[in-house]
Amino acid sequence: MTAAPATPDLPATRPAGCPFDPPAEYATRRESAPTAKVRCPAGMEAFLVTRYADVRAVLADRTMSSRGASSVHVNPNADPDEEISPGSIIQLDGAAHARLRKKVIAEFTVRRVAALRGYVRQLVDSHLDAMLAHGSPADLVQHFALPIPSLVICELLGVPYADRERFQRQSATMVSTDATREEGEQAYHELSGYLAGLFTEKQRNPQDDLFSRLSSAGADDPLTMEELVVLGLSLLVAGHETTANMIALSTVVLLEHPGAREAVLAEPERAVEELLRYLSVVQWGVLRYATEDVQVGSRPVRAGEWLVAALNSANRDESVFAGADKLDFERESPRTHVAFGFGAHQCVGQQLARVELQEALTGLFRRVPDLRVAVPREELEYKHNTLVYGLRELPVAWG
Ligand code: HEM
């Protein structure tokens, strides 16, 4: 008797020499095994959902729980049965999620995000001034890509200017893959303590910011301190790494593709949308838990089973994106991608992320038109094992 074949691992290896393409196995799976079991780095088995239509169906299905979201499956230290904190928007389901989301989404309206554009532009300019003053070559990740999203979140939450440098340092350590576990935990505790203090201060002296509005005793159904601290940390985790890595990776992609710089300067909205699809930085997809028996495509899934919605695979599905492996700024419907997820948990910060990317990339290429990568391409170090794909550093030169 032959033993049953072992469950294959979640695909992890990108094709040699193609750092922007997802593992080649996704294409094979979309063709012949679109929803099939894999073993995740955290040890559990899950159905890997690879086709665009199935990914959207899973993410739109209200019977799917987000309790393991976005990525318990790739964190060997995470406990999928851990109790969920009431402010952890990304993991809540049903009414508890809807209550929190309604409050948060009001902070990301078109008007509020448009009002933040000026601040983002100012940040882009001042960081480019500092990078140019530092001189060529410089690390674009440290000088530009990392600090901007963190300072935007400071502005959103209402962190006073005097505290921003410390906040930024701690948040960089908290999300850093180079920090030790102890350093990461210490930064997490310091930031939680800091946000709790900010909560108290905003209750006493409310201002025009998210923390003041959501903690205000006068607000309808105000959030508790615990909810608001965890929500603040969730915004930081969800909005910092993702946007920072998108800025650095997009820069390399734009430098590598002839005519791409001009395209981003001419039509930043369209170009950013295609970069989001092409790069799909949430590289391990998002995790869901079936609370009822369902059908995904032709595959039955039982209550109690896990599913990974592979966003990067869906965004390369040829049935939706012709020539999906090509960067193409002329796509007819550039916003059909699922880089921001889909359904009830679709990214609340997406408009803000778009503004940050548009401002960062146009500012960079306008001010430094002769920007180039300062080392041979094969020396660039990509983050293959982290939740969000990116670059450890990006040495750039000019002049
Ligand atoms: C390019 C940048 C970004 C990308 C690629 C991205 C991607 C995503 C994805 C894929 C999800 C869905 C997770 C799931 O379904 O489990 C998500 C949710 C979320 N994102 Fe973003 N995000 C970005 C920027 C931001 C920013 C700037 C913020 C806020 C400052 C933010 C805040 C959130 C929050 C709070 C959620 C959870 C929403 C909910 O559960 O209802 N994100 N993001």
mmCIF file of C-alpha atoms and ligand atoms in Angstrom, residues 59 66 68-71 88-92 97-98 100-101 104-105 108 149 152-153 156 231 234-247 272 276 280-282 285-288 309 311 337-354 356-357 388, ligand 1:
data_model
loop_
_atom_site.group_PDB
_atom_site.id
_atom_site.type_symbol
_atom_site.label_atom_id
_atom_site.label_comp_id
_atom_site.label_asym_id
_atom_site.label_seq_id
_atom_site.Cartn_x
_atom_site.Cartn_y
_atom_site.Cartn_z
ATOM 1 C CA LEU A 59 -14.002 37.285 0.740
ATOM 2 C CA SER A 66 -11.815 36.648 9.785
ATOM 3 C CA GLY A 68 -7.307 34.377 11.815
ATOM 4 C CA ALA A 69 -6.895 37.454 9.580
ATOM 5 C CA SER A 70 -4.922 38.610 8.006
ATOM 6 C CA SER A 71 -2.119 36.188 8.404
ATOM 7 C CA SER A 88 -8.879 44.332 16.321
ATOM 8 C CA ILE A 89 -11.001 45.402 13.362
ATOM 9 C CA ILE A 90 -9.327 43.061 10.903
ATOM 10 C CA GLN A 91 -10.258 39.959 12.975
ATOM 11 C CA LEU A 92 -13.778 40.805 14.108
ATOM 12 C CA HIS A 97 -16.947 44.301 13.068
ATOM 13 C CA ALA A 98 -19.688 46.403 11.455
ATOM 14 C CA LEU A 100 -16.148 49.421 14.512
ATOM 15 C CA ARG A 101 -15.837 49.638 10.739
ATOM 16 C CA VAL A 104 -13.389 54.003 11.195
ATOM 17 C CA ILE A 105 -14.660 54.408 7.660
ATOM 18 C CA PHE A 108 -11.443 57.923 5.561
ATOM 19 C CA PRO A 149 3.417 56.397 5.934
ATOM 20 C CA VAL A 152 0.717 60.188 7.894
ATOM 21 C CA ILE A 153 -0.709 57.849 10.550
ATOM 22 C CA LEU A 156 -4.489 60.879 11.276
ATOM 23 C CA LEU A 231 -7.468 50.147 16.725
ATOM 24 C CA SER A 234 -4.089 48.054 13.872
ATOM 25 C CA LEU A 235 -4.059 51.170 11.686
ATOM 26 C CA LEU A 236 -0.348 51.448 12.202
ATOM 27 C CA VAL A 237 0.370 47.813 11.372
ATOM 28 C CA ALA A 238 -2.045 47.739 8.422
ATOM 29 C CA GLY A 239 -1.051 51.087 6.953
ATOM 30 C CA HIS A 240 2.695 51.392 7.545
ATOM 31 C CA GLU A 241 4.496 48.354 6.112
ATOM 32 C CA THR A 242 2.109 47.963 3.186
ATOM 33 C CA THR A 243 2.462 51.525 1.940
ATOM 34 C CA ALA A 244 6.197 51.760 2.691
ATOM 35 C CA ASN A 245 6.951 48.582 0.764
ATOM 36 C CA MET A 246 4.745 49.669 -2.111
ATOM 37 C CA ILE A 247 6.712 52.930 -2.415
ATOM 38 C CA VAL A 272 -0.650 53.416 -9.067
ATOM 39 C CA LEU A 276 -0.954 47.722 -6.772
ATOM 40 C CA SER A 280 0.188 42.610 -4.678
ATOM 41 C CA VAL A 281 2.390 43.134 -1.644
ATOM 42 C CA VAL A 282 0.202 41.201 0.832
ATOM 43 C CA GLY A 285 -2.938 36.351 0.957
ATOM 44 C CA VAL A 286 -5.542 36.637 3.706
ATOM 45 C CA LEU A 287 -6.845 33.879 5.946
ATOM 46 C CA ARG A 288 -10.475 32.912 6.481
ATOM 47 C CA ALA A 309 -7.452 33.812 -0.381
ATOM 48 C CA LEU A 311 -4.581 37.943 -3.578
ATOM 49 C CA HIS A 337 -7.675 44.186 -8.685
ATOM 50 C CA VAL A 338 -7.953 42.734 -5.175
ATOM 51 C CA ALA A 339 -4.695 44.116 -3.738
ATOM 52 C CA PHE A 340 -6.814 45.800 -1.036
ATOM 53 C CA GLY A 341 -8.875 42.645 -0.452
ATOM 54 C CA PHE A 342 -12.594 42.477 -1.123
ATOM 55 C CA GLY A 343 -15.871 42.350 0.789
ATOM 56 C CA ALA A 344 -16.576 43.365 4.379
ATOM 57 C CA HIS A 345 -12.898 43.769 5.330
ATOM 58 C CA GLN A 346 -11.680 45.497 2.183
ATOM 59 C CA CYS A 347 -8.959 47.966 3.163
ATOM 60 C CA VAL A 348 -10.423 51.052 4.870
ATOM 61 C CA GLY A 349 -7.207 52.978 4.230
ATOM 62 C CA GLN A 350 -7.156 52.369 0.473
ATOM 63 C CA GLN A 351 -7.912 55.968 -0.590
ATOM 64 C CA LEU A 352 -5.233 57.246 1.727
ATOM 65 C CA ALA A 353 -2.755 54.637 0.456
ATOM 66 C CA ARG A 354 -3.488 55.725 -3.114
ATOM 67 C CA GLU A 356 0.427 58.491 -0.497
ATOM 68 C CA LEU A 357 1.630 56.416 -3.454
ATOM 69 C CA VAL A 388 4.256 42.149 3.231
HETATM 70 C C1 HEM B 1 -0.672 49.922 -0.361
HETATM 71 C C2 HEM B 1 -1.070 49.937 0.875
HETATM 72 C C3 HEM B 1 -2.069 48.964 1.458
HETATM 73 C C4 HEM B 1 -2.393 47.678 1.091
HETATM 74 C C5 HEM B 1 -1.826 46.867 -0.069
HETATM 75 C C6 HEM B 1 -3.404 47.216 2.020
HETATM 76 C C7 HEM B 1 -4.012 45.969 1.961
HETATM 77 C C8 HEM B 1 -5.056 45.564 2.779
HETATM 78 C C9 HEM B 1 -5.771 44.310 2.644
HETATM 79 C C10 HEM B 1 -5.477 43.230 1.625
HETATM 80 C C11 HEM B 1 -6.732 44.290 3.609
HETATM 81 C C12 HEM B 1 -7.783 43.196 3.830
HETATM 82 C C13 HEM B 1 -7.411 42.219 4.925
HETATM 83 C C14 HEM B 1 -8.422 41.098 5.075
HETATM 84 O O1 HEM B 1 -9.377 41.005 4.312
HETATM 85 O O2 HEM B 1 -8.223 40.269 5.961
HETATM 86 C C15 HEM B 1 -6.617 45.517 4.368
HETATM 87 C C16 HEM B 1 -7.407 45.857 5.449
HETATM 88 C C17 HEM B 1 -7.193 46.978 6.228
HETATM 89 N N1 HEM B 1 -6.339 48.024 5.958
HETATM 90 FE FE1 HEM B 1 -5.102 48.195 4.390
HETATM 91 N N2 HEM B 1 -3.668 48.212 2.924
HETATM 92 C C18 HEM B 1 -2.880 49.306 2.618
HETATM 93 C C19 HEM B 1 -2.854 50.530 3.277
HETATM 94 C C20 HEM B 1 -3.580 50.853 4.400
HETATM 95 C C21 HEM B 1 -3.556 52.125 5.082
HETATM 96 C C22 HEM B 1 -2.737 53.349 4.643
HETATM 97 C C23 HEM B 1 -4.364 52.000 6.182
HETATM 98 C C24 HEM B 1 -4.699 53.010 7.240
HETATM 99 C C25 HEM B 1 -3.940 53.963 7.653
HETATM 100 C C26 HEM B 1 -4.924 50.659 6.167
HETATM 101 C C27 HEM B 1 -5.791 50.149 7.106
HETATM 102 C C28 HEM B 1 -6.454 48.934 6.985
HETATM 103 C C29 HEM B 1 -7.411 48.453 7.967
HETATM 104 C C30 HEM B 1 -7.822 49.148 9.260
HETATM 105 C C31 HEM B 1 -7.885 47.225 7.486
HETATM 106 C C32 HEM B 1 -8.916 46.319 8.131
HETATM 107 C C33 HEM B 1 -10.301 46.648 7.620
HETATM 108 C C34 HEM B 1 -11.359 45.742 8.193
HETATM 109 O O3 HEM B 1 -11.041 44.683 8.711
HETATM 110 O O4 HEM B 1 -12.547 46.108 8.083
HETATM 111 N N3 HEM B 1 -4.423 49.995 5.070
HETATM 112 N N4 HEM B 1 -5.588 46.291 3.823
#
